Short mmCIF file of C-alpha atoms in Angstrom, two decimals:
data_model
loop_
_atom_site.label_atom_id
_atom_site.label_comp_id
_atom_site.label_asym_id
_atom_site.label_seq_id
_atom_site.Cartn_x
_atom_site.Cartn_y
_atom_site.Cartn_z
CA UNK A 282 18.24 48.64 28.54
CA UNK A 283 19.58 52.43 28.39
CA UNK A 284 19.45 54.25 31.63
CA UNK A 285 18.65 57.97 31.28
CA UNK A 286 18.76 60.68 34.12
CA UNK A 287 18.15 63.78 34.12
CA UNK A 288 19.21 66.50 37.02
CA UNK A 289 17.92 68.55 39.01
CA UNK A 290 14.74 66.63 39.29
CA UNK A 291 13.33 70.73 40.36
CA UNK A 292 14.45 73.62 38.88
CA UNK A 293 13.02 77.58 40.40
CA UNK A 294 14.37 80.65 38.78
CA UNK A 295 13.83 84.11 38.54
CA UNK A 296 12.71 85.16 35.13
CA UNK A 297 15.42 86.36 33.88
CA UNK A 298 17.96 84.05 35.30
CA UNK A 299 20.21 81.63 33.17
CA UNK A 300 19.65 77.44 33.56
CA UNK A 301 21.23 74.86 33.02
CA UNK A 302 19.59 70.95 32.83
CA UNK A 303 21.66 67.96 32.20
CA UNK A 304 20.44 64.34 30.55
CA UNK A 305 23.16 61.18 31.41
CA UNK A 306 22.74 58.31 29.71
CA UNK A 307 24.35 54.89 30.19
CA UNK A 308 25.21 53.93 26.73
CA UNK A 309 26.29 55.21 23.07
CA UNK A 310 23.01 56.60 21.46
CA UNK A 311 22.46 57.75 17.21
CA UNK A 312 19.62 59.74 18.27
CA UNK A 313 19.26 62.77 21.47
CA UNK A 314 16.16 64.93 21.23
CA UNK A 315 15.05 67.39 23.85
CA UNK A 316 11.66 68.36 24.36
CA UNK A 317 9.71 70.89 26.41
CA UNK A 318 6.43 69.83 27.82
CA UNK A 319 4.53 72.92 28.42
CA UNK A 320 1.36 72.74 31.16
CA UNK A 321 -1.54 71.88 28.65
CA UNK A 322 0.45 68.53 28.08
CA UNK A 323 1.83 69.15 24.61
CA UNK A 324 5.46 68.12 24.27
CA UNK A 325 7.49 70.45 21.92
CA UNK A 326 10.65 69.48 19.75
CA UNK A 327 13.76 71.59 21.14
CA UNK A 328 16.43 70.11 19.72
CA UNK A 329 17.46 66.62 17.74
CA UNK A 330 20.78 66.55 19.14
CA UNK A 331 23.18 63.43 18.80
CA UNK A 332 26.61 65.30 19.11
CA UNK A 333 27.76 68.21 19.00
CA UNK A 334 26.02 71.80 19.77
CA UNK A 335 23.02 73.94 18.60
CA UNK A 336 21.52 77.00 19.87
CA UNK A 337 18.03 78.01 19.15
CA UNK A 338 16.92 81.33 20.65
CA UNK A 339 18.11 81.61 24.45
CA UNK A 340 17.96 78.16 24.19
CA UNK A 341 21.41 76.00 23.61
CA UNK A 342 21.95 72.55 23.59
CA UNK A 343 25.28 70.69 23.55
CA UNK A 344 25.45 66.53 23.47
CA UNK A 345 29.14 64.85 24.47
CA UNK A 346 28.28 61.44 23.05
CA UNK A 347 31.58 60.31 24.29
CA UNK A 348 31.22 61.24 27.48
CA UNK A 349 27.46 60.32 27.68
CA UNK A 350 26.05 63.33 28.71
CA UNK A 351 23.72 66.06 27.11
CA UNK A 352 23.39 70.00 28.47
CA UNK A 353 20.47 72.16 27.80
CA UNK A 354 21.35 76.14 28.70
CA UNK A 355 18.20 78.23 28.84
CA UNK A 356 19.22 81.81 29.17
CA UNK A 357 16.94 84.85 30.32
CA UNK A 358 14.75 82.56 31.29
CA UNK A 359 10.92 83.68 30.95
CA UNK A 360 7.67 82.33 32.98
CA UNK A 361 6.46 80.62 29.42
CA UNK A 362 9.66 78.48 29.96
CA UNK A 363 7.93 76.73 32.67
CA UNK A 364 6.86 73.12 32.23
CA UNK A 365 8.81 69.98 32.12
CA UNK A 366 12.06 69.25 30.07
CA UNK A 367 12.45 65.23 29.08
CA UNK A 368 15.91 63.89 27.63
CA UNK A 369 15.02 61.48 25.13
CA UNK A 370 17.72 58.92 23.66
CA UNK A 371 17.30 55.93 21.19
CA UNK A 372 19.96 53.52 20.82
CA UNK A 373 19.27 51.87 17.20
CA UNK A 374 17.74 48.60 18.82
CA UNK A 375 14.02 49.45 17.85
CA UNK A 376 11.73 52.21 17.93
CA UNK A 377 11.84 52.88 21.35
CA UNK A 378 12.85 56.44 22.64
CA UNK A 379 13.85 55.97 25.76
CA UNK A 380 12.68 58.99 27.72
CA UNK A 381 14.34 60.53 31.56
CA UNK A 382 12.23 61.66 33.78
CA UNK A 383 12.01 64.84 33.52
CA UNK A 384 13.12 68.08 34.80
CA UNK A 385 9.80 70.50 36.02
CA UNK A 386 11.27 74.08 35.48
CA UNK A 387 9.24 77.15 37.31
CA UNK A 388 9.96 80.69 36.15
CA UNK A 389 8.45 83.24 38.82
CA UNK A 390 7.76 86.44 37.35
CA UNK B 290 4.67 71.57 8.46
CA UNK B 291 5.61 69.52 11.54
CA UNK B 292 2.76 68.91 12.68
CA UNK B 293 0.53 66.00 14.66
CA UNK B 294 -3.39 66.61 15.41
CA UNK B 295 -5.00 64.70 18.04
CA UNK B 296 -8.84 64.31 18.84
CA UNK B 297 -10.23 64.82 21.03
CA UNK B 298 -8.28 67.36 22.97
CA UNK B 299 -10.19 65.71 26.03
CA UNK B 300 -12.54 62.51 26.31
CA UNK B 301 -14.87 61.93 29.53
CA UNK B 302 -16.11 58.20 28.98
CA UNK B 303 -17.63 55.31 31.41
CA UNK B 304 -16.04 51.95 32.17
CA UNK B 305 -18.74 50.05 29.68
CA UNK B 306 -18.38 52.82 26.93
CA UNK B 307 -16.09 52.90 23.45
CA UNK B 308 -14.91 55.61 21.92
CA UNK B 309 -11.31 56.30 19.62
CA UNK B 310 -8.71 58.35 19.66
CA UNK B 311 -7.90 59.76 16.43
CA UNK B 312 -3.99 61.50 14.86
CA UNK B 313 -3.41 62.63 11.68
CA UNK B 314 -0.35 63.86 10.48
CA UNK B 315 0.55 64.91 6.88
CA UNK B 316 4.44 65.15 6.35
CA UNK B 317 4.59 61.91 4.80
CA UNK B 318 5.56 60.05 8.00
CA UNK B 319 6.04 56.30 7.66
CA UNK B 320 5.89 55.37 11.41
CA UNK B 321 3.61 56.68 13.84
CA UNK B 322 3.52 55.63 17.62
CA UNK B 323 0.79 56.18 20.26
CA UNK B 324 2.42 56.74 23.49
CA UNK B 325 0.17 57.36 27.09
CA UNK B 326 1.63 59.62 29.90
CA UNK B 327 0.33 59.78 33.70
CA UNK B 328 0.89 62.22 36.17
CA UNK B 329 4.32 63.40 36.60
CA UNK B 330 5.76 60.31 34.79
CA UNK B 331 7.43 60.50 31.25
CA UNK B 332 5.71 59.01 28.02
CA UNK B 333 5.04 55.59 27.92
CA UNK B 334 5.33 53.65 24.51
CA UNK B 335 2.06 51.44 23.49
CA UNK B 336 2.51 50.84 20.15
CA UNK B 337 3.97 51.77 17.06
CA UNK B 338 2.94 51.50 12.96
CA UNK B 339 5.74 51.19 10.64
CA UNK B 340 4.55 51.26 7.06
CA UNK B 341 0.85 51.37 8.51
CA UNK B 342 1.55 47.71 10.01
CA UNK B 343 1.47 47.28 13.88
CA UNK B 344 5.10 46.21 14.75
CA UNK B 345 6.08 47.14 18.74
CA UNK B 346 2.94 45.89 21.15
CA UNK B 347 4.45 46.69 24.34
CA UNK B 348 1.84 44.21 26.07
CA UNK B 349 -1.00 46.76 25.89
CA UNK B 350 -4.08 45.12 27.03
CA UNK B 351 -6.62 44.31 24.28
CA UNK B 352 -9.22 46.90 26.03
CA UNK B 353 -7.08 49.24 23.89
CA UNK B 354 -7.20 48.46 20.09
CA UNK B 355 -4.79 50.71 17.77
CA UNK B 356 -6.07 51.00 14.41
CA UNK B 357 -3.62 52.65 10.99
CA UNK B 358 -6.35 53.11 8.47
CA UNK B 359 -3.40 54.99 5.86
CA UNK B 360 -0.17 55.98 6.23
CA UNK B 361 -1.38 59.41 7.23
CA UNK B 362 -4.29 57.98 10.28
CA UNK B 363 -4.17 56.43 13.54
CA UNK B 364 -6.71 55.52 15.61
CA UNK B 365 -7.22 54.37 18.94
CA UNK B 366 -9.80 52.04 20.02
CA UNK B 367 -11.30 52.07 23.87
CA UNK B 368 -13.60 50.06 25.11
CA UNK B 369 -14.66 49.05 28.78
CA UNK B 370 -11.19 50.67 30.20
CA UNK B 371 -10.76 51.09 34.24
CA UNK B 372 -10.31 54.37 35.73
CA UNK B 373 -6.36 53.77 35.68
CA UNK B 374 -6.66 53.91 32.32
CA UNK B 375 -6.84 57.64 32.80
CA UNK B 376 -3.82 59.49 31.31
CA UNK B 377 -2.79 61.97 28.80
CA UNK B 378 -2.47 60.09 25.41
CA UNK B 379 -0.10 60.93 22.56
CA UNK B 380 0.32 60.40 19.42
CA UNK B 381 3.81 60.94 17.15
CA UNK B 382 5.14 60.11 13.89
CA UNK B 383 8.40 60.08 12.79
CA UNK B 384 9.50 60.38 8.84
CA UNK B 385 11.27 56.65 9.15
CA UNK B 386 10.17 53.91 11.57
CA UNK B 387 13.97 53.03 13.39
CA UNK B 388 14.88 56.54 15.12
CA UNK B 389 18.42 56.50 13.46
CA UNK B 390 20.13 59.26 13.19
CA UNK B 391 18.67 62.41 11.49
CA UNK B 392 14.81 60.72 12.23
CA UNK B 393 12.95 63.09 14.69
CA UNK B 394 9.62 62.48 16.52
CA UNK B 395 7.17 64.64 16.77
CA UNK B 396 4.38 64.56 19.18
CA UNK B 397 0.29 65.66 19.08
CA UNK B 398 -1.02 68.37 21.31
CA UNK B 399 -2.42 64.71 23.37
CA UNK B 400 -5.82 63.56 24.51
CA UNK B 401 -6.52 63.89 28.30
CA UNK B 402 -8.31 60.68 28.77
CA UNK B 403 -10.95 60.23 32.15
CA UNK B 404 -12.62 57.21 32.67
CA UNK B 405 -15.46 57.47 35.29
#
C-alpha cells in the first residue's frame, strides 16, 4: 500500500517563529488533507489539498502531486498551534485514508 | 455546519461490562467511519458505513459491534473488551463513501475509552 512520512518527527519553536512540516508519499493520490490534532484529542480539518496551494490564516499549504510531496508553512507560530499535525492521503482504492505519523509541534511561550 | 458529535467524551467501563459509543452528524453524509487511535500512533480505521451498510471490516474483533441505525447515527457496541482496548475512539463522516477528489473527512471531538 501507500507509504506516507512525515518530517521532522519533533518540531520546538518559539512562538512567534515560522514552520515548516513536510508529508512524502510513495504514490499518485486524488485526495491530501491535513489535520491538526490539538491535546484534548480532537483532530481538526486544515486543509483538503490534492494539488496545488492554499493559505488559511498563518497557515499555508502547498501539495506537488508530481513530485509526491506536500508542505504545510505555519507562520507566527502561537502556543495554541501545539499538538500533532497528520498527513493524510487516499489513493482511490477504497475508503481508506492512509494517515503519516505525525508531526508533535510545541510552541513555548 | 461541519460538524461530528461523539458520546461520551470519556467512558470508564470493566472487562465484563457493555456500553456504546454513539456519532451523529447532520450534513447529509453518506459514509461514516469509526476509527480508534492509541498513544502517540495515528488513527486506525475499524470500520466504515457507506449508505448506512457496513462495507470495510478491517478484522475488528467481534467484542466491538458497529451499529448505523440512519444515515445520520453510528453506534458502537462494547462488550467484555481487554484493557488494550483502551484508546481514543473517533468517529468521521464524509459527504460520499470513496474519498475521491473534492470528498473531505471530518472527524468527532473522540471518546477516550478505559477499560479497567
Amino acid at each position: 500500500g501507500i507509504q506516507v512520512e512525515q518530517s521532522p518527527p519533533d518540531l520546538i519553536l518559539q512562538e512567534g517563529a515560522n514552520s515548516t512540516l513536510r508529508c512524502n508519499f510513495s504514490d499518485s493520490v486524488n485526495n491530501l488533507q491535513w489535520f491538526h490534532q490539538n491535546p484534548w484529542g480532537q483532530l481538526i480539518n486544515l486543509f483538503y489539498i490534492p494539488s496545488g496551494t492554499k493559505q488559511n490564516g498563518r497557515l499555508s499549504a502547498t501539495t506537488v502531486a508530481t513530485e509526491r510531496y506536500s508542505l504545510l508553512y505555519i507562520s507566527s507560530s502561537q502556543t495554541t498551534d501545539s499538538g500533532v499535525y497528520f498527513c493524510a492521503v487516499f489513493t482511490g482504492a477504497n475508503s481508506k485514508l492512509t494517515f503519516g505519523k505525525g508531526i508533535t509541534l510545541s510552541v513555548r511561550p | 455546519d461541519t460538524e461530528v458529535t461523539q458520546t461520551p467524551k470519556h467512558l470508564v467501563m470493566g472487562m465484563t461490562n457493555k456500553k456504546s459509543l454513539k456519532c451523529e452528524q447532520h450534513m447529509g453524509h453518506r459514509a461514516m467511519y469509526w476509527y480508534k487511535q492509541k498513544a502517540k500512533k495515528p488513527p486506525e480505521l475499524m470500520f466504515v458505513y457507506s449508505y448506512e451498510k457496513l462495507s470495510i471490516n478491517e478484522s475488528v474483533p467481534s467484542r466491538f459491534s458497529p451499529e448505523c441505525p440512519n444515515s445520520s447515527l453510528l453506534n458502537l457496541h462494547l462488550h467484555a473488551l481487554q484493557p488494550e482496548d483502551s484508546a481514543l475512539y473517533l468517529c468521521a463522516s464524509s459527504l460520499l463513501p470513496f474519498l475521491s477528489s473534492g470528498n473531505t473527512i471530518y472527524f468527532g471531538e473522540g471518546s477516550w475509552l478505559t477499560v479497567v
